[in-house]
């Protein structure tokens, strides 16, 4: 099992550039989510999805778009990169993701993004 | 809005010392609670979780946590820490009406050999 696969591992962007962070899981998980991790701020939820065709905003959605056309994939798009988006991004998935679901999040290995 | 607060940002202990990391959440309804650990250079891994039943939950590597509903708390404990417990620890909460898993700010634990 590959689990949760994120690409790329590292990326440097210039301000204003756009890019897509890829996330794929092979566990048939319904719930997928994107977090950013910044020192002293823990993990903050950007967007999440409870199934194909369904997405919703998390705590810090501004500047990011997502789509969920298939169960396996949940790409995160930066429309116009800003230095404030320099961070480590984690994709995570779980079987259900809702209250009472007895499955933990499976995390990808992260993408370290630097915006200059 | 749902929130999670970890009061200890950086904890330094000697090996064999006891550990307690605080976690409080704001949501008043039914919640599911988690502790995750992130070892240096790695992604997050689940330590333990509470869904229902016995409020004292035991996890991997000798960790346990107690859910105290009246205090909105889910503190993590370990009787005797080891150098290999050096890591960052995150408390997380998912509440019924949001579907969102929200993390606390994290606590960095440094264990001195």
Tab-separated table of C-alpha atoms in Angstrom:
chain	number	residue	atom	x	y	z
A	1	UNK	CA	0.000	0.000	0.000
A	2	UNK	CA	1.318	3.398	-0.962
A	3	UNK	CA	-0.956	5.177	1.537
A	4	UNK	CA	-1.107	8.946	1.019
A	5	UNK	CA	1.240	10.241	-1.652
A	6	UNK	CA	2.091	13.898	-1.962
A	7	UNK	CA	4.055	15.538	-4.748
A	8	UNK	CA	6.276	17.435	-5.010
A	9	UNK	CA	8.325	17.148	-1.797
A	10	UNK	CA	9.887	20.564	-2.250
A	11	UNK	CA	8.879	23.595	-4.305
A	12	UNK	CA	10.105	27.152	-4.652
A	13	UNK	CA	7.795	29.696	-6.237
A	14	UNK	CA	8.017	33.355	-7.019
A	15	UNK	CA	5.300	35.673	-5.760
A	16	UNK	CA	2.321	35.584	-8.099
A	17	UNK	CA	3.030	32.184	-9.591
A	18	UNK	CA	0.431	29.456	-9.417
A	19	UNK	CA	0.885	25.774	-8.794
A	20	UNK	CA	-0.912	22.619	-7.743
A	21	UNK	CA	0.104	20.344	-4.894
A	22	UNK	CA	-0.926	16.809	-5.636
A	23	UNK	CA	-2.368	14.328	-3.157
A	24	UNK	CA	-3.468	10.790	-3.886
A	25	UNK	CA	-4.527	7.939	-1.636
A	26	UNK	CA	-5.113	4.303	-2.494
A	27	UNK	CA	-7.069	3.275	0.605
A	28	UNK	CA	-10.538	4.156	-0.720
A	29	UNK	CA	-10.860	6.831	1.955
A	30	UNK	CA	-13.845	9.126	1.717
A	31	UNK	CA	-12.373	11.918	3.827
A	32	UNK	CA	-9.416	13.944	2.604
A	33	UNK	CA	-7.980	17.174	3.878
A	34	UNK	CA	-5.173	19.674	3.498
A	35	UNK	CA	-3.286	21.240	6.398
A	36	UNK	CA	-0.482	23.709	6.596
A	37	UNK	CA	2.049	23.479	9.398
A	38	UNK	CA	3.799	26.592	10.647
A	39	UNK	CA	6.057	26.946	13.710
A	40	UNK	CA	4.091	27.769	16.843
A	41	UNK	CA	0.750	27.462	15.070
A	42	UNK	CA	0.338	23.718	14.795
A	43	UNK	CA	-1.606	22.366	11.872
A	44	UNK	CA	-4.321	24.516	10.394
A	45	UNK	CA	-7.011	23.059	8.197
A	46	UNK	CA	-7.166	24.634	4.733
A	47	UNK	CA	-9.859	22.624	2.940
A	48	UNK	CA	-11.416	19.239	3.365
A	49	UNK	CA	-13.656	16.828	1.519
A	50	UNK	CA	-16.024	14.159	2.803
A	51	UNK	CA	-16.360	12.474	-0.579
A	52	UNK	CA	-16.014	12.875	-4.313
A	53	UNK	CA	-17.679	16.050	-5.517
A	54	UNK	CA	-17.885	17.549	-2.029
A	55	UNK	CA	-15.460	20.085	-0.600
A	56	UNK	CA	-15.611	22.585	2.219
A	57	UNK	CA	-13.480	25.292	3.749
A	58	UNK	CA	-11.348	24.821	6.805
A	59	UNK	CA	-9.759	27.414	9.090
A	60	UNK	CA	-7.513	29.152	6.538
A	61	UNK	CA	-8.947	28.681	3.031
A	62	UNK	CA	-8.050	32.034	1.480
A	63	UNK	CA	-5.663	31.810	-1.455
A	64	UNK	CA	-6.274	28.102	-1.996
A	65	UNK	CA	-8.665	26.099	-4.157
A	66	UNK	CA	-9.474	22.404	-4.095
A	67	UNK	CA	-11.528	19.961	-6.097
A	68	UNK	CA	-12.453	16.330	-5.568
A	69	UNK	CA	-13.386	14.772	-8.883
A	70	UNK	CA	-12.371	11.279	-7.781
A	71	UNK	CA	-12.167	9.480	-4.439
A	72	UNK	CA	-8.414	9.028	-4.836
A	73	UNK	CA	-7.233	12.548	-5.633
A	74	UNK	CA	-7.469	15.848	-3.787
A	75	UNK	CA	-5.243	18.507	-5.367
A	76	UNK	CA	-4.585	21.851	-3.694
A	77	UNK	CA	-4.168	24.857	-5.964
A	78	UNK	CA	-2.374	28.048	-5.088
A	79	UNK	CA	-3.832	30.674	-7.396
A	80	UNK	CA	-1.278	33.441	-6.892
A	81	UNK	CA	1.459	32.500	-4.462
A	82	UNK	CA	2.376	34.892	-1.657
A	83	UNK	CA	5.278	34.760	0.831
A	84	UNK	CA	2.715	34.154	3.602
A	85	UNK	CA	2.016	30.794	1.994
A	86	UNK	CA	5.538	29.591	2.710
A	87	UNK	CA	4.847	26.533	4.823
A	88	UNK	CA	4.847	22.769	4.999
A	89	UNK	CA	1.667	21.305	3.557
A	90	UNK	CA	0.239	17.964	4.611
A	91	UNK	CA	-2.481	15.999	2.950
A	92	UNK	CA	-4.382	13.533	5.122
A	93	UNK	CA	-7.156	11.031	4.619
A	94	UNK	CA	-9.346	8.739	6.654
A	95	UNK	CA	-12.093	6.250	6.054
A	96	UNK	CA	-14.967	8.403	7.225
A	97	UNK	CA	-13.748	11.599	8.862
A	98	UNK	CA	-16.972	12.363	10.624
A	99	UNK	CA	-17.925	12.154	14.269
A	100	UNK	CA	-17.833	8.625	15.560
A	101	UNK	CA	-15.777	7.248	12.719
A	102	UNK	CA	-13.223	4.987	14.276
A	103	UNK	CA	-10.360	5.613	11.909
A	104	UNK	CA	-7.386	7.917	12.335
A	105	UNK	CA	-5.974	10.281	9.767
A	106	UNK	CA	-3.258	8.951	7.500
A	107	UNK	CA	-0.805	11.676	6.599
A	108	UNK	CA	1.347	12.157	3.556
A	109	UNK	CA	5.020	13.039	3.915
A	110	UNK	CA	4.435	16.722	3.280
A	111	UNK	CA	5.394	19.349	0.719
A	112	UNK	CA	7.780	22.098	1.764
A	113	UNK	CA	6.840	25.231	-0.155
A	114	UNK	CA	8.871	28.429	-0.236
A	115	UNK	CA	7.508	31.558	-1.871
A	116	UNK	CA	10.048	34.280	-2.562
B	1	UNK	CA	-15.981	28.378	16.573
B	2	UNK	CA	-14.382	25.131	17.486
B	3	UNK	CA	-10.860	25.546	18.855
B	4	UNK	CA	-8.157	23.535	20.579
B	5	UNK	CA	-5.631	24.965	22.993
B	6	UNK	CA	-2.375	23.423	24.150
B	7	UNK	CA	-0.954	25.468	26.967
B	8	UNK	CA	2.553	24.046	27.062
B	9	UNK	CA	4.494	25.121	24.007
B	10	UNK	CA	7.885	23.732	24.927
B	11	UNK	CA	8.568	21.174	27.635
B	12	UNK	CA	12.003	19.950	28.688
B	13	UNK	CA	12.292	16.849	30.875
B	14	UNK	CA	14.967	14.450	31.985
B	15	UNK	CA	14.625	10.758	31.209
B	16	UNK	CA	12.354	8.899	33.657
B	17	UNK	CA	10.445	12.065	34.565
B	18	UNK	CA	6.670	12.018	34.355
B	19	UNK	CA	4.893	13.881	31.575
B	20	UNK	CA	1.577	15.661	31.386
B	21	UNK	CA	0.649	17.818	28.394
B	22	UNK	CA	-2.479	19.906	28.589
B	23	UNK	CA	-5.213	20.091	25.955
B	24	UNK	CA	-8.474	21.995	26.168
B	25	UNK	CA	-11.158	22.367	23.525
B	26	UNK	CA	-14.015	24.774	23.145
B	27	UNK	CA	-16.879	22.779	21.636
B	28	UNK	CA	-19.701	21.895	24.016
B	29	UNK	CA	-21.295	19.018	22.148
B	30	UNK	CA	-20.139	15.521	21.393
B	31	UNK	CA	-16.503	15.340	20.375
B	32	UNK	CA	-13.905	12.833	19.347
B	33	UNK	CA	-10.408	13.541	20.677
B	34	UNK	CA	-6.972	12.579	19.432
B	35	UNK	CA	-3.323	12.944	20.245
B	36	UNK	CA	-0.842	12.792	17.391
B	37	UNK	CA	2.956	12.756	17.557
B	38	UNK	CA	5.455	14.045	15.030
B	39	UNK	CA	9.014	12.793	15.402
B	40	UNK	CA	11.767	14.939	13.875
B	41	UNK	CA	11.634	14.793	10.091
B	42	UNK	CA	8.537	12.611	10.001
B	43	UNK	CA	4.834	13.101	9.452
B	44	UNK	CA	2.159	12.835	12.134
B	45	UNK	CA	1.245	9.515	13.681
B	46	UNK	CA	-1.704	8.670	15.901
B	47	UNK	CA	-0.868	8.115	19.585
B	48	UNK	CA	-4.349	7.537	20.917
B	49	UNK	CA	-7.976	8.497	20.466
B	50	UNK	CA	-11.176	8.843	22.462
B	51	UNK	CA	-14.587	8.230	20.954
B	52	UNK	CA	-16.764	7.029	23.820
B	53	UNK	CA	-16.760	4.820	26.899
B	54	UNK	CA	-13.923	4.746	29.413
B	55	UNK	CA	-12.552	8.289	29.642
B	56	UNK	CA	-9.063	6.964	30.372
B	57	UNK	CA	-7.581	5.969	27.045
B	58	UNK	CA	-4.364	4.047	26.585
B	59	UNK	CA	-2.286	4.475	23.454
B	60	UNK	CA	0.969	3.309	21.996
B	61	UNK	CA	4.392	3.584	23.649
B	62	UNK	CA	3.003	3.852	27.189
B	63	UNK	CA	1.006	7.037	26.617
B	64	UNK	CA	-2.448	7.582	28.058
B	65	UNK	CA	-4.952	10.419	28.121
B	66	UNK	CA	-7.949	11.251	30.256
B	67	UNK	CA	-11.081	12.865	28.895
B	68	UNK	CA	-12.688	15.123	31.515
B	69	UNK	CA	-15.891	16.400	29.975
B	70	UNK	CA	-16.623	18.938	32.716
B	71	UNK	CA	-13.248	20.560	32.136
B	72	UNK	CA	-13.268	20.229	28.322
B	73	UNK	CA	-9.854	18.644	28.684
B	74	UNK	CA	-7.941	15.715	27.217
B	75	UNK	CA	-4.506	15.754	28.821
B	76	UNK	CA	-1.762	13.408	27.671
B	77	UNK	CA	0.322	11.566	30.252
B	78	UNK	CA	3.257	9.196	30.451
B	79	UNK	CA	4.691	7.997	33.778
B	80	UNK	CA	8.317	7.819	32.643
B	81	UNK	CA	9.585	9.472	29.463
B	82	UNK	CA	12.464	8.269	27.331
B	83	UNK	CA	14.890	10.167	25.122
B	84	UNK	CA	13.083	8.658	22.114
B	85	UNK	CA	9.896	10.522	23.130
B	86	UNK	CA	11.484	13.764	21.939
B	87	UNK	CA	8.950	14.997	19.405
B	88	UNK	CA	6.133	17.435	18.825
B	89	UNK	CA	2.734	16.463	20.199
B	90	UNK	CA	-0.593	17.641	18.830
B	91	UNK	CA	-4.028	17.431	20.351
B	92	UNK	CA	-6.938	17.367	17.875
B	93	UNK	CA	-10.717	17.475	18.092
B	94	UNK	CA	-13.492	16.632	15.698
B	95	UNK	CA	-16.991	17.760	16.576
B	96	UNK	CA	-20.267	16.468	15.338
B	97	UNK	CA	-21.669	19.382	13.428
B	98	UNK	CA	-18.569	20.470	11.530
B	99	UNK	CA	-16.824	17.394	10.244
B	100	UNK	CA	-13.575	19.276	10.726
B	101	UNK	CA	-10.579	17.873	12.563
B	102	UNK	CA	-8.941	20.840	14.276
B	103	UNK	CA	-5.463	20.696	15.769
B	104	UNK	CA	-3.928	22.545	18.666
B	105	UNK	CA	-0.744	24.559	18.303
B	106	UNK	CA	1.464	21.679	19.344
B	107	UNK	CA	3.852	21.071	22.233
B	108	UNK	CA	7.506	20.395	21.629
B	109	UNK	CA	8.878	17.859	24.088
B	110	UNK	CA	12.604	17.611	24.591
B	111	UNK	CA	13.836	14.733	26.735
B	112	UNK	CA	17.399	14.993	27.999
B	113	UNK	CA	19.297	11.720	28.371
